[in-house]
Tab-separated table of C-alpha atoms in Angstrom:
chain	number	residue	atom	x	y	z
A	1	UNK	CA	-43.925	-2.248	-17.334
A	2	UNK	CA	-43.785	-5.874	-16.695
A	3	UNK	CA	-44.863	-5.794	-12.762
A	4	UNK	CA	-42.343	-9.431	-12.326
A	5	UNK	CA	-39.335	-7.147	-13.549
A	6	UNK	CA	-40.140	-5.024	-10.585
A	7	UNK	CA	-40.705	-7.933	-8.311
A	8	UNK	CA	-37.545	-9.313	-9.580
A	9	UNK	CA	-35.331	-6.383	-9.350
A	10	UNK	CA	-36.915	-5.436	-5.353
A	11	UNK	CA	-35.978	-9.199	-5.025
A	12	UNK	CA	-32.416	-8.993	-5.878
A	13	UNK	CA	-31.702	-5.592	-4.617
A	14	UNK	CA	-33.489	-6.660	-1.527
A	15	UNK	CA	-30.609	-9.908	-1.273
A	16	UNK	CA	-27.475	-7.907	-2.687
A	17	UNK	CA	-27.257	-10.366	-5.175
A	18	UNK	CA	-28.308	-12.604	-7.908
A	19	UNK	CA	-27.736	-15.899	-6.051
A	20	UNK	CA	-29.352	-14.904	-3.103
A	21	UNK	CA	-32.245	-14.165	-4.874
A	22	UNK	CA	-32.412	-17.282	-6.978
A	23	UNK	CA	-32.071	-19.578	-4.153
A	24	UNK	CA	-34.646	-17.379	-1.825
A	25	UNK	CA	-37.698	-17.338	-4.756
A	26	UNK	CA	-36.483	-20.227	-6.360
A	27	UNK	CA	-35.965	-18.399	-9.605
A	28	UNK	CA	-33.362	-18.955	-11.164
A	29	UNK	CA	-30.092	-16.272	-12.118
A	30	UNK	CA	-30.951	-16.078	-15.495
A	31	UNK	CA	-34.621	-15.387	-15.265
A	32	UNK	CA	-33.966	-12.551	-13.090
A	33	UNK	CA	-30.607	-11.615	-14.728
A	34	UNK	CA	-33.013	-10.798	-18.033
A	35	UNK	CA	-35.662	-9.011	-16.187
A	36	UNK	CA	-32.804	-6.958	-14.525
A	37	UNK	CA	-32.397	-6.021	-18.083
A	38	UNK	CA	-35.101	-5.816	-19.928
A	39	UNK	CA	-36.786	-3.712	-17.176
A	40	UNK	CA	-33.171	-1.086	-17.507
A	41	UNK	CA	-34.147	-1.107	-21.336
A	42	UNK	CA	-37.899	-0.065	-20.622
A	43	UNK	CA	-36.797	3.102	-18.429
A	44	UNK	CA	-33.453	3.459	-20.232
A	45	UNK	CA	-31.378	3.847	-16.743
A	46	UNK	CA	-28.936	1.080	-15.610
A	47	UNK	CA	-30.313	0.071	-12.360
A	48	UNK	CA	-27.746	-2.199	-11.330
A	49	UNK	CA	-23.997	-2.415	-11.421
A	50	UNK	CA	-22.161	-5.593	-12.376
A	51	UNK	CA	-19.022	-6.218	-11.266
A	52	UNK	CA	-16.584	-9.270	-10.630
A	53	UNK	CA	-17.177	-8.481	-6.538
A	54	UNK	CA	-20.720	-8.322	-6.915
A	55	UNK	CA	-24.579	-6.230	-7.772
A	56	UNK	CA	-24.550	-2.375	-6.551
A	57	UNK	CA	-27.372	-0.183	-7.047
A	58	UNK	CA	-27.087	2.329	-9.323
A	59	UNK	CA	-28.366	6.169	-7.892
A	60	UNK	CA	-31.495	5.020	-10.129
A	61	UNK	CA	-31.655	2.149	-8.841
A	62	UNK	CA	-31.679	2.973	-5.221
A	63	UNK	CA	-33.921	5.855	-5.605
A	64	UNK	CA	-36.527	3.126	-7.796
A	65	UNK	CA	-35.727	1.117	-4.720
A	66	UNK	CA	-36.959	3.233	-1.869
A	67	UNK	CA	-40.136	4.556	-3.732
A	68	UNK	CA	-40.868	0.674	-4.084
A	69	UNK	CA	-40.227	-1.617	-2.025
A	70	UNK	CA	-43.111	-1.071	0.804
A	71	UNK	CA	-45.751	-0.867	-1.804
A	72	UNK	CA	-44.316	-3.487	-4.095
A	73	UNK	CA	-44.177	-5.498	-0.191
A	74	UNK	CA	-48.467	-4.943	-0.210
A	75	UNK	CA	-48.938	-5.205	-3.427
A	76	UNK	CA	-47.619	-9.002	-3.318
A	77	UNK	CA	-49.051	-9.791	0.137
A	78	UNK	CA	-52.532	-8.785	-1.572
A	79	UNK	CA	-51.450	-11.033	-4.394
A	80	UNK	CA	-50.289	-14.007	-2.169
A	81	UNK	CA	-53.907	-13.324	0.024
A	82	UNK	CA	-56.194	-13.580	-3.385
A	83	UNK	CA	-54.714	-16.386	-4.139
A	84	UNK	CA	-55.057	-18.673	-1.242
A	85	UNK	CA	-58.535	-17.197	-0.428
A	86	UNK	CA	-58.043	-16.288	2.514
A	87	UNK	CA	-56.325	-13.417	4.420
A	88	UNK	CA	-53.713	-15.092	6.933
A	89	UNK	CA	-51.799	-12.942	9.151
A	90	UNK	CA	-47.546	-13.283	8.329
A	91	UNK	CA	-44.466	-12.006	8.337
A	92	UNK	CA	-42.715	-8.885	10.171
A	93	UNK	CA	-44.706	-7.048	12.419
A	94	UNK	CA	-43.307	-3.351	13.352
A	95	UNK	CA	-44.733	-1.903	16.424
A	96	UNK	CA	-43.998	1.821	17.577
A	97	UNK	CA	-44.950	2.176	21.359
A	98	UNK	CA	-44.886	4.252	24.219
A	99	UNK	CA	-41.998	3.399	26.439
A	100	UNK	CA	-44.252	3.118	29.752
A	101	UNK	CA	-46.825	1.028	27.933
A	102	UNK	CA	-43.862	-1.364	25.741
A	103	UNK	CA	-42.553	-2.000	29.935
A	104	UNK	CA	-45.498	-2.791	31.543
A	105	UNK	CA	-47.669	-4.861	28.946
A	106	UNK	CA	-46.014	-5.258	25.282
A	107	UNK	CA	-43.688	-8.513	26.371
A	108	UNK	CA	-47.264	-10.481	27.147
A	109	UNK	CA	-49.350	-9.099	24.569
A	110	UNK	CA	-46.559	-10.009	22.088
A	111	UNK	CA	-46.563	-13.102	22.909
A	112	UNK	CA	-50.018	-13.588	23.189
A	113	UNK	CA	-50.187	-12.112	19.704
A	114	UNK	CA	-47.616	-15.074	18.274
A	115	UNK	CA	-49.089	-17.358	20.480
A	116	UNK	CA	-52.195	-16.689	17.605
A	117	UNK	CA	-50.539	-16.106	14.483
A	118	UNK	CA	-47.498	-18.730	14.871
A	119	UNK	CA	-46.525	-17.002	11.105
A	120	UNK	CA	-46.230	-13.590	12.379
A	121	UNK	CA	-42.496	-12.124	14.075
A	122	UNK	CA	-42.848	-9.207	16.074
A	123	UNK	CA	-40.551	-6.776	16.984
A	124	UNK	CA	-41.635	-4.356	18.923
A	125	UNK	CA	-39.530	-0.838	19.614
A	126	UNK	CA	-40.541	1.512	22.299
A	127	UNK	CA	-40.165	5.132	21.795
A	128	UNK	CA	-41.853	8.106	23.638
A	129	UNK	CA	-41.148	10.193	20.122
A	130	UNK	CA	-43.717	10.423	17.297
A	131	UNK	CA	-42.418	8.142	14.694
A	132	UNK	CA	-42.933	8.206	11.109
A	133	UNK	CA	-44.002	5.336	10.337
A	134	UNK	CA	-43.380	5.279	6.631
A	135	UNK	CA	-39.722	6.267	6.555
A	136	UNK	CA	-39.424	4.346	9.195
A	137	UNK	CA	-40.576	1.003	7.998
A	138	UNK	CA	-42.978	0.657	11.269
A	139	UNK	CA	-46.432	-1.013	9.997
A	140	UNK	CA	-47.987	0.472	13.471
A	141	UNK	CA	-47.575	2.743	16.278
A	142	UNK	CA	-49.804	3.412	19.525
A	143	UNK	CA	-49.787	6.564	20.412
A	144	UNK	CA	-51.714	8.811	23.801
A	145	UNK	CA	-54.109	11.163	22.594
A	146	UNK	CA	-52.688	11.277	19.174
A	147	UNK	CA	-53.925	14.393	17.150
A	148	UNK	CA	-55.411	14.206	14.097
A	149	UNK	CA	-52.970	12.553	10.782
A	150	UNK	CA	-54.883	12.933	7.597
A	151	UNK	CA	-52.239	9.503	6.615
A	152	UNK	CA	-52.811	8.246	9.808
A	153	UNK	CA	-55.448	5.275	11.219
A	154	UNK	CA	-56.748	3.013	13.442
A	155	UNK	CA	-59.054	2.460	16.746
A	156	UNK	CA	-59.237	3.639	20.324
A	157	UNK	CA	-58.401	0.777	22.359
A	158	UNK	CA	-58.105	1.840	26.376
A	159	UNK	CA	-58.738	4.600	27.987
A	160	UNK	CA	-57.338	5.432	31.365
A	161	UNK	CA	-57.527	8.123	34.127
A	162	UNK	CA	-55.006	11.006	35.783
A	163	UNK	CA	-55.669	10.834	39.211
A	164	UNK	CA	-53.115	12.419	42.102
A	165	UNK	CA	-51.913	9.846	45.053
A	166	UNK	CA	-50.514	10.341	47.955
A	167	UNK	CA	-48.995	7.372	50.997
A	168	UNK	CA	-51.332	7.651	53.572
A	169	UNK	CA	-49.461	9.319	56.002
A	170	UNK	CA	-49.890	12.386	54.198
A	171	UNK	CA	-53.203	13.945	54.374
A	172	UNK	CA	-55.265	15.468	51.483
A	173	UNK	CA	-55.748	18.656	51.858
A	174	UNK	CA	-59.157	20.112	52.572
A	175	UNK	CA	-61.565	21.877	49.762
A	176	UNK	CA	-61.510	25.860	49.541
A	177	UNK	CA	-58.509	27.680	48.614
A	178	UNK	CA	-56.094	26.777	46.882
A	179	UNK	CA	-54.015	24.173	48.800
A	180	UNK	CA	-49.984	23.855	48.183
A	181	UNK	CA	-48.875	20.631	48.289
A	182	UNK	CA	-44.824	18.427	48.236
A	183	UNK	CA	-45.255	16.739	44.744
A	184	UNK	CA	-43.113	14.593	42.665
A	185	UNK	CA	-43.156	15.448	39.585
A	186	UNK	CA	-41.761	13.699	36.196
A	187	UNK	CA	-39.166	15.753	33.554
A	188	UNK	CA	-41.628	17.607	31.478
A	189	UNK	CA	-43.217	19.506	34.382
A	190	UNK	CA	-44.690	22.600	33.862
A	191	UNK	CA	-46.068	25.031	36.870
A	192	UNK	CA	-49.232	24.865	36.984
A	193	UNK	CA	-52.698	23.662	39.594
A	194	UNK	CA	-54.320	20.339	39.513
A	195	UNK	CA	-58.003	20.530	39.326
A	196	UNK	CA	-59.778	17.493	41.338
A	197	UNK	CA	-62.697	16.446	40.929
A	198	UNK	CA	-64.791	18.971	39.301
A	199	UNK	CA	-62.471	21.777	40.845
A	200	UNK	CA	-63.798	20.820	43.840
A	201	UNK	CA	-60.542	20.515	45.250
A	202	UNK	CA	-57.443	22.316	43.520
A	203	UNK	CA	-53.404	21.651	44.363
A	204	UNK	CA	-50.685	23.243	43.638
A	205	UNK	CA	-47.770	21.451	43.452
A	206	UNK	CA	-44.727	22.016	44.713
A	207	UNK	CA	-41.882	19.916	43.388
A	208	UNK	CA	-39.578	18.428	46.138
A	209	UNK	CA	-37.984	15.811	43.183
A	210	UNK	CA	-38.353	14.966	39.887
A	211	UNK	CA	-38.129	11.553	37.840
A	212	UNK	CA	-37.549	10.424	34.238
A	213	UNK	CA	-40.163	7.799	34.623
A	214	UNK	CA	-43.598	7.348	35.960
A	215	UNK	CA	-43.034	4.118	38.053
A	216	UNK	CA	-40.347	6.132	39.470
A	217	UNK	CA	-42.654	9.142	40.469
A	218	UNK	CA	-45.118	5.838	41.804
A	219	UNK	CA	-42.824	4.504	43.860
A	220	UNK	CA	-41.587	7.772	45.726
A	221	UNK	CA	-45.276	8.203	46.414
A	222	UNK	CA	-45.606	4.816	47.950
A	223	UNK	CA	-42.285	6.122	50.534
A	224	UNK	CA	-44.326	8.833	51.050
A	225	UNK	CA	-42.108	11.802	49.236
A	226	UNK	CA	-45.240	13.375	48.346
A	227	UNK	CA	-48.592	13.604	46.297
A	228	UNK	CA	-48.375	12.886	42.478
A	229	UNK	CA	-50.560	12.613	39.437
A	230	UNK	CA	-49.888	9.759	37.403
A	231	UNK	CA	-52.243	7.137	35.193
A	232	UNK	CA	-54.741	5.057	37.317
A	233	UNK	CA	-53.646	1.991	35.446
A	234	UNK	CA	-50.146	1.776	37.038
A	235	UNK	CA	-51.158	2.293	40.695
A	236	UNK	CA	-53.961	-0.385	40.949
A	237	UNK	CA	-51.499	-2.733	43.014
A	238	UNK	CA	-50.644	0.358	45.274
A	239	UNK	CA	-54.053	1.406	46.085
A	240	UNK	CA	-55.322	-2.217	46.901
A	241	UNK	CA	-52.950	-2.938	49.105
A	242	UNK	CA	-53.314	0.260	50.641
A	243	UNK	CA	-49.289	1.209	49.535
A	244	UNK	CA	-51.270	5.008	48.222
A	245	UNK	CA	-54.509	6.502	48.308
A	246	UNK	CA	-56.513	8.690	45.970
A	247	UNK	CA	-56.784	12.769	46.201
A	248	UNK	CA	-59.012	12.679	43.066
A	249	UNK	CA	-59.118	12.502	39.995
A	250	UNK	CA	-57.774	15.323	37.427
A	251	UNK	CA	-60.545	16.873	35.172
A	252	UNK	CA	-61.159	17.021	31.474
A	253	UNK	CA	-58.161	14.854	31.287
A	254	UNK	CA	-59.088	11.970	29.545
A	255	UNK	CA	-55.622	9.826	28.316
A	256	UNK	CA	-56.931	7.573	25.480
A	257	UNK	CA	-54.392	4.979	23.734
A	258	UNK	CA	-54.902	4.319	19.875
A	259	UNK	CA	-53.476	1.748	17.707
A	260	UNK	CA	-52.816	3.483	14.024
A	261	UNK	CA	-51.600	2.843	10.905
A	262	UNK	CA	-51.114	4.314	7.429
A	263	UNK	CA	-54.136	5.353	5.323
A	264	UNK	CA	-51.811	5.422	2.474
A	265	UNK	CA	-51.017	1.932	2.574
A	266	UNK	CA	-53.417	-1.684	1.678
A	267	UNK	CA	-53.612	-2.988	5.721
A	268	UNK	CA	-51.708	-6.254	5.119
A	269	UNK	CA	-53.596	-9.307	7.524
A	270	UNK	CA	-50.648	-8.783	10.233
A	271	UNK	CA	-51.539	-4.660	10.351
A	272	UNK	CA	-55.905	-6.284	10.452
A	273	UNK	CA	-54.975	-9.077	12.800
A	274	UNK	CA	-52.777	-6.754	15.314
A	275	UNK	CA	-55.270	-3.949	15.581
A	276	UNK	CA	-58.452	-6.443	16.012
A	277	UNK	CA	-56.232	-8.571	18.893
A	278	UNK	CA	-55.255	-4.796	20.567
A	279	UNK	CA	-59.089	-4.306	21.019
A	280	UNK	CA	-60.316	-7.473	22.079
A	281	UNK	CA	-57.741	-7.074	24.377
A	282	UNK	CA	-58.801	-4.154	25.885
A	283	UNK	CA	-62.431	-5.139	24.984
A	284	UNK	CA	-63.739	-3.355	28.438
A	285	UNK	CA	-61.575	-0.222	27.492
A	286	UNK	CA	-60.010	-0.198	30.513
A	287	UNK	CA	-56.360	-0.095	30.838
A	288	UNK	CA	-54.916	-1.957	33.651
A	289	UNK	CA	-51.417	-2.471	33.722
A	290	UNK	CA	-50.058	-4.079	36.582
A	291	UNK	CA	-45.901	-3.470	37.732
């Protein structure tokens, strides 16, 4: 099969017409049409319906497009890099990242990354759900403590700690028996005990209010609403200013952030550059989110 014909079919399908594909690629409409006809003849099926209104993919054409668009893009990137003798990051980079991390860090990180790699257009989508990188066409995903997945590879770039904090006027219970405390919790709260500093202090949180955002939980704690279990990374400023007091660190829990990409594709230069950039940005593995 002629690889150029397959590439040209994808080009025409992406631009929804011979004219637009010709202008985008510099290849004549006649050449594009001939290569698509040759491809249809080799496969024995019609891929594109031609009419006065333009071009429309057949069912076979849509199936071929869905299976080859991603791999062909990676092959084209690799061929371009090989011809140029370098691997220059370029093109659109789609990133899925947790909402809290996106709100507090990804704006600044995105701007700095694009300044370093001006040929990359970055698109960040804030999602707490587990996105499918292939089906939803993401290049990379940032995840907290990801479960093992043979289809993904990547690197851990930062670590955090879960701490219990409260306003200074709320006195920290003394170690001993399980102590009940008024608590500010998130929407995902499950009845449990907070074991601090290796079990030296065990708290039973009694929810007094509930929020969907950890930032709201933090701010409610600053206002004296109760004790709160939050990542240390979002409380640095409040602890430093004395607005919050740290009661202890939750034992056995260490949130780790990973930047992941699919292992079934040739990693494009833009993906490799982003992974390296994230690891360099948090070179000490400390996740300090100001906000």
